[in-house]
Short mmCIF file of C-alpha atoms and ligand atoms in Angstrom, two decimals:
data_model
loop_
_atom_site.label_atom_id
_atom_site.label_comp_id
_atom_site.label_asym_id
_atom_site.label_seq_id
_atom_site.Cartn_x
_atom_site.Cartn_y
_atom_site.Cartn_z
CA MET A 1 -27.93 -8.48 -24.65
CA ALA A 2 -24.71 -10.29 -25.70
CA SER A 3 -23.19 -9.19 -29.00
CA VAL A 4 -22.00 -11.71 -31.62
CA SER A 5 -18.42 -11.35 -30.38
CA ASP A 6 -19.52 -12.19 -26.83
CA ILE A 7 -20.98 -15.58 -27.79
CA GLY A 8 -19.15 -18.29 -25.88
CA THR A 9 -17.89 -15.91 -23.21
CA THR A 10 -19.10 -15.88 -19.61
CA ALA A 11 -20.70 -12.93 -17.84
CA ILE A 12 -17.80 -12.46 -15.46
CA GLU A 13 -15.29 -12.55 -18.31
CA GLN A 14 -17.27 -9.90 -20.17
CA GLY A 15 -17.70 -7.77 -17.05
CA VAL A 16 -14.03 -7.75 -16.07
CA LEU A 17 -12.84 -7.19 -19.63
CA ALA A 18 -15.28 -4.32 -20.17
CA ALA A 19 -14.22 -2.64 -16.91
CA VAL A 20 -10.51 -2.86 -17.76
CA ARG A 21 -11.15 -1.68 -21.31
CA SER A 22 -13.18 1.29 -20.08
CA VAL A 23 -10.16 2.46 -18.05
CA LEU A 24 -7.29 1.61 -20.40
CA GLY A 25 -8.96 1.84 -23.80
CA PRO A 26 -8.37 -0.76 -26.52
CA ALA A 27 -4.84 -2.25 -26.53
CA GLU A 28 -3.08 -2.67 -29.88
CA SER A 29 -0.09 -4.30 -28.22
CA MET A 30 0.44 -5.84 -24.77
CA ILE A 31 0.05 -3.37 -21.89
CA PRO A 32 2.54 -4.55 -19.26
CA LEU A 33 1.61 -5.19 -15.64
CA HIS A 34 4.05 -2.56 -14.37
CA GLU A 35 6.56 -0.59 -16.40
CA PRO A 36 9.40 1.52 -15.00
CA GLU A 37 9.30 5.24 -15.79
CA LEU A 38 12.81 6.65 -16.26
CA THR A 39 12.01 10.10 -17.59
CA GLY A 40 13.54 12.38 -14.94
CA ASN A 41 17.19 12.78 -13.89
CA GLU A 42 17.95 9.04 -14.28
CA ALA A 43 20.18 9.41 -17.36
CA ALA A 44 22.00 12.46 -15.93
CA TYR A 45 22.79 10.79 -12.60
CA VAL A 46 23.92 7.52 -14.22
CA LYS A 47 26.10 9.52 -16.65
CA ASP A 48 27.59 11.31 -13.66
CA CYS A 49 28.68 7.91 -12.27
CA ILE A 50 30.23 6.99 -15.59
CA ASP A 51 31.94 10.35 -15.99
CA THR A 52 33.44 10.23 -12.50
CA GLY A 53 34.21 6.49 -12.49
CA TRP A 54 32.12 5.92 -9.34
CA VAL A 55 30.13 2.99 -10.72
CA SER A 56 30.66 0.31 -8.12
CA SER A 57 30.04 -0.54 -4.51
CA VAL A 58 30.55 2.84 -2.83
CA GLY A 59 29.77 6.40 -3.85
CA ALA A 60 27.81 9.54 -3.13
CA TYR A 61 24.57 8.21 -4.63
CA VAL A 62 24.58 5.26 -2.20
CA ASP A 63 24.79 7.67 0.76
CA ARG A 64 22.20 9.92 -0.83
CA ILE A 65 19.63 7.20 -1.52
CA GLU A 66 19.95 5.92 2.05
CA HIS A 67 19.29 9.44 3.32
CA ASP A 68 16.40 10.04 0.89
CA LEU A 69 14.73 6.70 1.67
CA ALA A 70 14.87 7.24 5.42
CA ALA A 71 13.39 10.72 4.97
CA PHE A 72 10.67 9.51 2.61
CA ALA A 73 9.64 6.63 4.87
CA GLY A 74 10.00 8.66 8.06
CA VAL A 75 12.25 5.97 9.49
CA GLY A 76 15.47 6.45 11.40
CA HIS A 77 17.82 4.58 9.08
CA ALA A 78 17.93 2.99 5.63
CA VAL A 79 20.71 0.71 4.40
CA ALA A 80 20.80 0.09 0.64
CA THR A 81 21.24 -3.49 -0.56
CA ALA A 82 21.74 -5.42 -3.81
CA ASN A 83 18.07 -6.47 -3.86
CA GLY A 84 15.06 -6.99 -1.63
CA THR A 85 15.83 -10.66 -1.01
CA ALA A 86 19.25 -9.76 0.39
CA ALA A 87 17.59 -7.10 2.57
CA LEU A 88 15.17 -9.72 3.94
CA HIS A 89 18.00 -12.17 4.61
CA ILE A 90 19.80 -9.56 6.69
CA CYS A 91 16.51 -8.61 8.41
CA ALA A 92 16.19 -12.23 9.55
CA ILE A 93 19.73 -12.17 10.97
CA LEU A 94 19.15 -8.79 12.65
CA ALA A 95 15.99 -10.17 14.25
CA GLY A 96 18.12 -12.87 15.84
CA VAL A 97 16.82 -15.71 13.67
CA GLU A 98 19.19 -18.65 14.08
CA PRO A 99 19.57 -22.00 12.30
CA GLY A 100 16.79 -24.36 13.35
CA ASP A 101 14.38 -21.56 14.34
CA GLU A 102 10.97 -21.25 12.75
CA VAL A 103 9.66 -17.98 11.32
CA LEU A 104 5.94 -17.34 10.82
CA MET A 105 5.08 -15.88 7.43
CA PRO A 106 2.28 -15.86 4.88
CA THR A 107 2.02 -18.71 2.43
CA LEU A 108 0.56 -16.06 0.11
CA THR A 109 3.78 -14.22 -0.73
CA PHE A 110 6.58 -14.08 -3.26
CA VAL A 111 9.15 -16.86 -2.84
CA ALA A 112 11.84 -14.43 -1.62
CA THR A 113 10.17 -14.16 1.81
CA ALA A 114 10.61 -17.88 2.42
CA ASN A 115 14.00 -18.10 0.70
CA ALA A 116 15.47 -15.35 2.88
CA VAL A 117 14.52 -17.28 6.01
CA SER A 118 16.03 -20.44 4.53
CA TYR A 119 19.29 -18.58 3.83
CA ALA A 120 19.43 -17.86 7.58
CA GLY A 121 19.13 -21.62 8.22
CA ALA A 122 15.62 -21.27 9.62
CA VAL A 123 12.34 -22.89 8.62
CA PRO A 124 9.31 -21.02 7.24
CA HIS A 125 6.12 -21.69 9.19
CA PHE A 126 3.15 -20.71 7.05
CA VAL A 127 0.06 -18.90 8.30
CA ASP A 128 -3.18 -17.77 6.70
CA SER A 129 -4.11 -14.45 5.10
CA GLU A 130 -7.14 -12.17 5.38
CA GLU A 131 -9.70 -11.67 2.65
CA ALA A 132 -9.77 -7.88 3.27
CA THR A 133 -6.06 -6.97 3.01
CA LEU A 134 -4.47 -10.18 1.64
CA GLY A 135 -2.01 -9.77 4.55
CA VAL A 136 -1.45 -12.31 7.32
CA ASP A 137 -4.45 -12.74 9.59
CA ALA A 138 -3.74 -11.80 13.24
CA SER A 139 -6.62 -13.79 14.72
CA ALA A 140 -5.78 -16.88 12.63
CA ILE A 141 -2.16 -16.66 13.88
CA GLU A 142 -3.33 -16.23 17.47
CA ASN A 143 -5.59 -19.30 17.21
CA HIS A 144 -2.89 -21.31 15.51
CA LEU A 145 -0.29 -20.44 18.16
CA ARG A 146 -2.73 -21.32 20.95
CA GLY A 147 -3.11 -24.77 19.42
CA THR A 148 0.54 -25.33 18.50
CA ALA A 149 2.89 -23.26 20.62
CA GLU A 150 3.69 -22.35 24.20
CA ILE A 151 5.96 -19.90 25.94
CA GLN A 152 8.86 -21.68 27.67
CA GLY A 153 11.20 -19.44 29.65
CA GLY A 154 10.10 -16.41 27.64
CA VAL A 155 10.62 -18.20 24.32
CA CYS A 156 7.85 -19.17 21.90
CA VAL A 157 8.25 -22.88 21.17
CA ASN A 158 6.43 -25.03 18.62
CA ARG A 159 5.17 -27.96 20.73
CA GLY A 160 5.07 -30.22 17.67
CA THR A 161 8.60 -29.67 16.36
CA GLY A 162 10.30 -28.41 19.54
CA ALA A 163 11.77 -25.50 17.54
CA ARG A 164 11.87 -21.91 18.72
CA ILE A 165 9.49 -19.65 16.79
CA ARG A 166 11.53 -16.48 16.62
CA ALA A 167 9.76 -14.01 14.36
CA LEU A 168 6.75 -13.10 12.25
CA ILE A 169 7.25 -11.66 8.78
CA VAL A 170 4.33 -9.52 7.65
CA MET A 171 4.09 -8.84 3.91
CA HIS A 172 2.05 -5.93 2.56
CA ALA A 173 0.56 -7.60 -0.49
CA PHE A 174 0.51 -5.51 -3.68
CA GLY A 175 1.07 -2.44 -1.49
CA HIS A 176 -1.97 -2.84 0.79
CA PRO A 177 -0.85 -2.53 4.42
CA ALA A 178 -1.57 -5.55 6.61
CA ASP A 179 -3.24 -4.98 9.99
CA LEU A 180 -0.02 -4.03 11.79
CA ASP A 181 -1.52 -3.08 15.18
CA ALA A 182 -3.23 -6.45 15.58
CA LEU A 183 -0.14 -8.28 14.32
CA ALA A 184 2.19 -6.33 16.62
CA ALA A 185 -0.07 -7.32 19.54
CA VAL A 186 0.25 -11.00 18.59
CA CYS A 187 4.04 -10.61 18.46
CA GLU A 188 4.00 -8.96 21.87
CA ARG A 189 1.93 -11.79 23.42
CA TRP A 190 4.10 -14.54 21.92
CA ASN A 191 7.53 -12.88 22.19
CA LEU A 192 8.03 -12.77 18.44
CA ILE A 193 10.12 -10.22 16.57
CA LEU A 194 8.07 -8.40 13.92
CA ILE A 195 9.72 -8.08 10.51
CA GLU A 196 7.98 -6.24 7.67
CA ASP A 197 8.47 -7.44 4.13
CA ALA A 198 7.67 -4.04 2.66
CA ALA A 199 9.14 -4.98 -0.75
CA GLU A 200 5.88 -3.98 -2.43
CA SER A 201 4.75 -1.13 -0.18
CA LEU A 202 7.07 1.85 -0.60
CA GLY A 203 4.69 4.81 -0.36
CA SER A 204 2.04 2.93 1.66
CA SER A 205 1.17 3.86 5.22
CA TYR A 206 -0.69 2.27 8.10
CA HIS A 207 -2.55 4.68 10.41
CA GLY A 208 -0.27 7.50 9.29
CA ARG A 209 3.00 5.60 9.63
CA HIS A 210 4.89 4.52 6.54
CA THR A 211 5.06 0.73 6.23
CA GLY A 212 8.39 -0.50 7.54
CA ASN A 213 8.12 1.59 10.70
CA VAL A 214 6.32 -0.90 12.93
CA GLY A 215 8.62 -3.87 12.47
CA LYS A 216 11.95 -4.00 14.27
CA VAL A 217 13.48 -4.28 10.82
CA SER A 218 11.94 -4.10 7.34
CA ALA A 219 12.88 -4.76 3.74
CA LEU A 220 12.17 -2.83 0.53
CA SER A 221 12.69 -3.90 -3.09
CA PHE A 222 13.57 -1.72 -6.07
CA ASN A 223 13.26 -4.44 -8.67
CA GLY A 224 12.24 -3.20 -12.13
CA ASN A 225 8.55 -3.95 -11.54
CA LYS A 226 8.22 -1.99 -8.26
CA VAL A 227 6.87 1.55 -7.68
CA MET A 228 10.43 2.84 -8.07
CA THR A 229 13.41 0.96 -9.40
CA THR A 230 17.19 0.95 -9.20
CA GLY A 231 17.36 -1.74 -11.90
CA GLY A 232 17.82 -4.20 -9.08
CA GLY A 233 18.14 -3.18 -5.47
CA GLY A 234 16.60 -3.02 -2.05
CA ALA A 235 16.98 -1.53 1.40
CA ILE A 236 16.73 -2.37 5.07
CA LEU A 237 14.75 0.07 7.21
CA THR A 238 15.00 0.33 10.98
CA ASN A 239 14.55 2.88 13.74
CA ASP A 240 17.27 1.21 15.81
CA PRO A 241 20.69 2.84 15.26
CA VAL A 242 22.56 -0.21 16.55
CA LEU A 243 20.76 -2.52 14.13
CA ALA A 244 21.31 -0.02 11.31
CA ARG A 245 25.07 -0.03 11.92
CA ARG A 246 25.06 -3.81 12.03
CA ALA A 247 23.02 -3.95 8.81
CA LYS A 248 25.60 -1.78 7.06
CA HIS A 249 28.46 -3.91 8.42
CA LEU A 250 26.89 -7.24 7.44
CA THR A 251 25.91 -6.08 3.95
CA THR A 252 29.41 -4.71 3.22
CA THR A 253 31.44 -7.89 3.89
CA ALA A 254 31.83 -7.10 7.62
CA ARG A 255 35.01 -5.18 6.89
CA VAL A 256 36.56 -3.34 9.80
CA PRO A 257 37.17 0.25 8.62
CA HIS A 258 40.84 0.92 7.92
CA ARG A 259 42.71 2.97 5.34
CA TRP A 260 44.29 -0.07 3.67
CA ASN A 261 44.01 -3.29 5.67
CA PHE A 262 41.45 -5.93 4.80
CA VAL A 263 40.18 -7.24 8.09
CA HIS A 264 36.71 -8.77 8.36
CA ASP A 265 35.45 -9.60 11.85
CA GLU A 266 32.67 -12.06 10.93
CA ILE A 267 31.17 -13.76 7.90
CA GLY A 268 29.61 -10.85 6.05
CA TYR A 269 27.85 -10.52 2.73
CA ASN A 270 28.54 -8.61 -0.44
CA TYR A 271 25.02 -7.24 -0.58
CA ARG A 272 26.02 -3.69 -1.57
CA LEU A 273 23.93 -1.61 -3.94
CA PRO A 274 26.30 -0.27 -6.65
CA ASN A 275 26.53 3.52 -6.96
CA LEU A 276 25.29 3.19 -10.57
CA ASN A 277 22.05 1.63 -9.36
CA ALA A 278 21.76 4.05 -6.47
CA ALA A 279 22.02 6.94 -8.97
CA LEU A 280 18.99 5.60 -10.83
CA GLY A 281 17.16 5.34 -7.50
CA CYS A 282 18.00 8.92 -6.47
CA ALA A 283 16.32 10.14 -9.65
CA GLN A 284 13.36 7.81 -9.11
CA ILE A 285 12.71 8.92 -5.55
CA GLU A 286 12.56 12.56 -6.72
CA ARG A 287 9.58 11.57 -8.86
CA LEU A 288 8.05 9.06 -6.47
CA PRO A 289 5.30 11.36 -5.12
CA ASP A 290 4.14 12.12 -8.65
CA MET A 291 4.24 8.43 -9.69
CA LEU A 292 2.29 7.47 -6.56
CA ALA A 293 -0.31 10.19 -7.22
CA ARG A 294 -0.87 8.89 -10.74
CA LYS A 295 -1.06 5.28 -9.50
CA ARG A 296 -3.74 6.38 -7.02
CA ARG A 297 -5.69 8.06 -9.82
CA LEU A 298 -5.53 4.88 -11.89
CA ALA A 299 -6.78 2.85 -8.91
CA GLU A 300 -9.67 5.27 -8.42
CA ARG A 301 -10.64 4.86 -12.06
CA TYR A 302 -10.53 1.05 -11.78
CA ASP A 303 -12.55 1.23 -8.56
CA ALA A 304 -15.28 3.22 -10.30
CA ALA A 305 -15.21 0.95 -13.35
CA PHE A 306 -15.61 -2.21 -11.25
CA ALA A 307 -18.34 -0.78 -8.99
CA ASP A 308 -21.16 -2.28 -11.04
CA VAL A 309 -19.48 -5.49 -12.18
CA PRO A 310 -21.15 -8.36 -10.34
CA ASP A 311 -19.24 -11.21 -8.64
CA VAL A 312 -15.90 -9.39 -8.44
CA ARG A 313 -14.42 -6.76 -6.16
CA PHE A 314 -11.65 -4.28 -6.84
CA LEU A 315 -9.28 -4.33 -3.86
CA VAL A 316 -9.20 -0.93 -2.16
CA GLU A 317 -6.90 0.26 0.62
CA PRO A 318 -7.92 -0.91 4.12
CA ALA A 319 -9.67 1.68 6.33
CA GLY A 320 -7.09 3.85 8.09
CA SER A 321 -4.37 2.87 5.61
CA ARG A 322 -3.06 4.41 2.44
CA SER A 323 -1.94 2.04 -0.28
CA ASN A 324 0.59 2.72 -3.01
CA TYR A 325 -1.62 0.54 -5.28
CA TRP A 326 1.53 -1.14 -6.55
CA LEU A 327 -0.42 -3.80 -8.44
CA ASN A 328 -4.12 -3.22 -8.92
CA THR A 329 -6.01 -6.30 -7.89
CA VAL A 330 -9.43 -7.78 -8.48
CA VAL A 331 -10.81 -10.67 -6.45
CA LEU A 332 -13.49 -12.93 -7.93
CA ASP A 333 -16.27 -14.08 -5.63
CA ALA A 334 -15.80 -17.63 -4.35
CA ALA A 335 -18.60 -18.91 -6.56
CA GLN A 336 -16.63 -17.67 -9.60
CA ALA A 337 -13.30 -19.31 -8.77
CA ASP A 338 -13.74 -21.74 -11.66
CA GLN A 339 -13.69 -18.71 -13.98
CA HIS A 340 -10.21 -17.59 -12.83
CA ASP A 341 -8.31 -18.98 -15.84
CA VAL A 342 -11.07 -17.93 -18.22
CA VAL A 343 -10.84 -14.31 -17.05
CA LEU A 344 -7.02 -14.38 -17.10
CA ALA A 345 -7.06 -15.72 -20.66
CA ALA A 346 -9.56 -13.11 -21.81
CA LEU A 347 -7.53 -10.23 -20.34
CA ASN A 348 -4.21 -11.45 -21.73
CA ASP A 349 -5.78 -12.24 -25.13
CA ALA A 350 -7.02 -8.63 -25.24
CA ASN A 351 -3.44 -7.40 -24.53
CA TYR A 352 -4.05 -6.40 -20.90
CA MET A 353 -1.21 -8.25 -19.15
CA SER A 354 -2.77 -9.88 -16.10
CA ARG A 355 -1.42 -12.41 -13.64
CA PRO A 356 -2.65 -14.68 -10.85
CA VAL A 357 -1.08 -14.48 -7.42
CA TRP A 358 2.07 -16.53 -6.79
CA THR A 359 1.84 -20.29 -6.23
CA LEU A 360 1.39 -20.55 -2.48
CA MET A 361 4.64 -21.29 -0.65
CA HIS A 362 3.44 -24.56 0.91
CA ARG A 363 2.63 -25.79 -2.61
CA LEU A 364 6.27 -25.40 -3.76
CA PRO A 365 8.34 -28.59 -3.53
CA MET A 366 11.04 -27.18 -1.24
CA TYR A 367 8.50 -25.81 1.26
CA ALA A 368 5.84 -28.55 1.07
CA ASN A 369 6.84 -30.11 4.39
CA CYS A 370 7.19 -26.93 6.42
CA PRO A 371 5.01 -26.42 9.49
CA ARG A 372 1.79 -24.55 8.84
CA GLY A 373 -1.56 -23.48 10.17
CA ASP A 374 -4.93 -23.76 8.49
CA LEU A 375 -4.42 -21.99 5.15
CA ARG A 376 -7.95 -22.06 3.79
CA THR A 377 -8.36 -18.33 3.09
CA ALA A 378 -5.00 -18.13 1.30
CA GLU A 379 -5.96 -21.23 -0.73
CA SER A 380 -9.24 -19.62 -1.67
CA LEU A 381 -7.63 -16.26 -2.52
CA ALA A 382 -5.03 -17.95 -4.71
CA SER A 383 -7.86 -19.29 -6.87
CA ARG A 384 -9.52 -15.87 -7.22
CA VAL A 385 -6.95 -13.03 -7.33
CA ILE A 386 -5.98 -11.31 -10.56
CA ASN A 387 -3.51 -8.42 -10.97
CA ILE A 388 -4.21 -6.00 -13.80
CA PRO A 389 -2.02 -3.34 -15.51
CA SER A 390 -0.80 -0.77 -12.98
CA SER A 391 1.88 1.50 -14.48
CA PRO A 392 1.51 5.15 -13.41
CA LYS A 393 1.36 6.36 -17.02
CA LEU A 394 -1.93 4.48 -17.50
CA ALA A 395 -3.72 7.00 -15.26
CA ASP A 396 -4.13 9.54 -18.05
C1 LIG B 401 6.86 -9.69 -1.27
C2 LIG B 401 8.24 -9.63 -1.84
N1 LIG B 401 9.28 -9.93 -1.06
C3 LIG B 401 10.53 -9.88 -1.50
C4 LIG B 401 10.82 -9.52 -2.81
C5 LIG B 401 12.22 -9.59 -3.25
O1 LIG B 401 12.74 -8.47 -3.82
P1 LIG B 401 13.89 -8.57 -4.93
O2 LIG B 401 13.26 -9.06 -6.20
O3 LIG B 401 14.38 -7.17 -5.03
O4 LIG B 401 14.93 -9.51 -4.43
C6 LIG B 401 9.75 -9.16 -3.66
C7 LIG B 401 9.91 -8.69 -5.04
O5 LIG B 401 10.53 -9.02 -5.92
C8 LIG B 401 8.43 -9.24 -3.17
O6 LIG B 401 7.39 -8.96 -3.96
#
């Protein structure tokens, strides 16, 4: 029976709020969506930079974080960058994306995925996402390409626009790995380069392989809200040593190594991760397994709490994959989409910071006229997804 305080609230609002409260307890002040945890060697390593004067664009911590990231992700090479967007921009260039090309990507993503492609002079081409993983849907892409594209001389061409479709960017939404095998098969059939936007999925794996290993090149983000942070930062991952060398060259102003001369052999970018930020990251990666373990525990507690709440599902890792549960996610049933704002308001009013998914890319003014497939699942998901507090410290 509803209590006096429940009068005027809907069943779904009560159910979601009760589930979140049962995991997190009552909140006196706002519980953030995702807080950084800087309680290990962060201060010592940053102080070391200050003490030695190595605070800027080169230094031992930059080399160390590149080594540690490659080892953690089981990938051949990691190149640290100023942020994840810069990493994605360079990934597009490394994939051979050229001005005028189109690049397939989800409409359900953060704006950086589309912006990075625009920086390379190319055009985002939006495709639909799956209900199960929130990642791009391989069969929807296949159907869309059959209706829109053809292979001409080994090149995938959009019959409508005449542009070359060069690549597919797969984004692992909130840390849940997309269906990489199926997506890699689509890329193979249509001669597309696979790029992984793994900004949100450090610590997630697909069929035993860390995300970022299937794409030719991949991007990570260490923004303050991610599973580990460098303040701001990112990295490019690749198993190809030639691409790794080129990534380092392009992100460090394309300077030809010399003891004193400043010679740059192409237009490069100052996308370097400062040593100061890398120092923070070296301390974070030491504690990453522990932070991931606690995030998993929190997700398990949410999963149990939502098991009996009708009309909503807690998003769990896809079969065969392991998610870092970067942002815990609930998805309202389609019949409850009109309750989306009501549930968001109830959670935020109760001090549980909660957010909807991003405005879909094709709904943003600068990307409204881009080519796209049928986006009905992404549209539906955007009206039903809610992220709830996910910091590792909330596990206990
Ligand atoms: C999916 C996705 N791609 C790219 C980025 C860009 O990363 P950054 O903020 O480090 O530039 C982010 C996160 O911010 C992201 O969530």
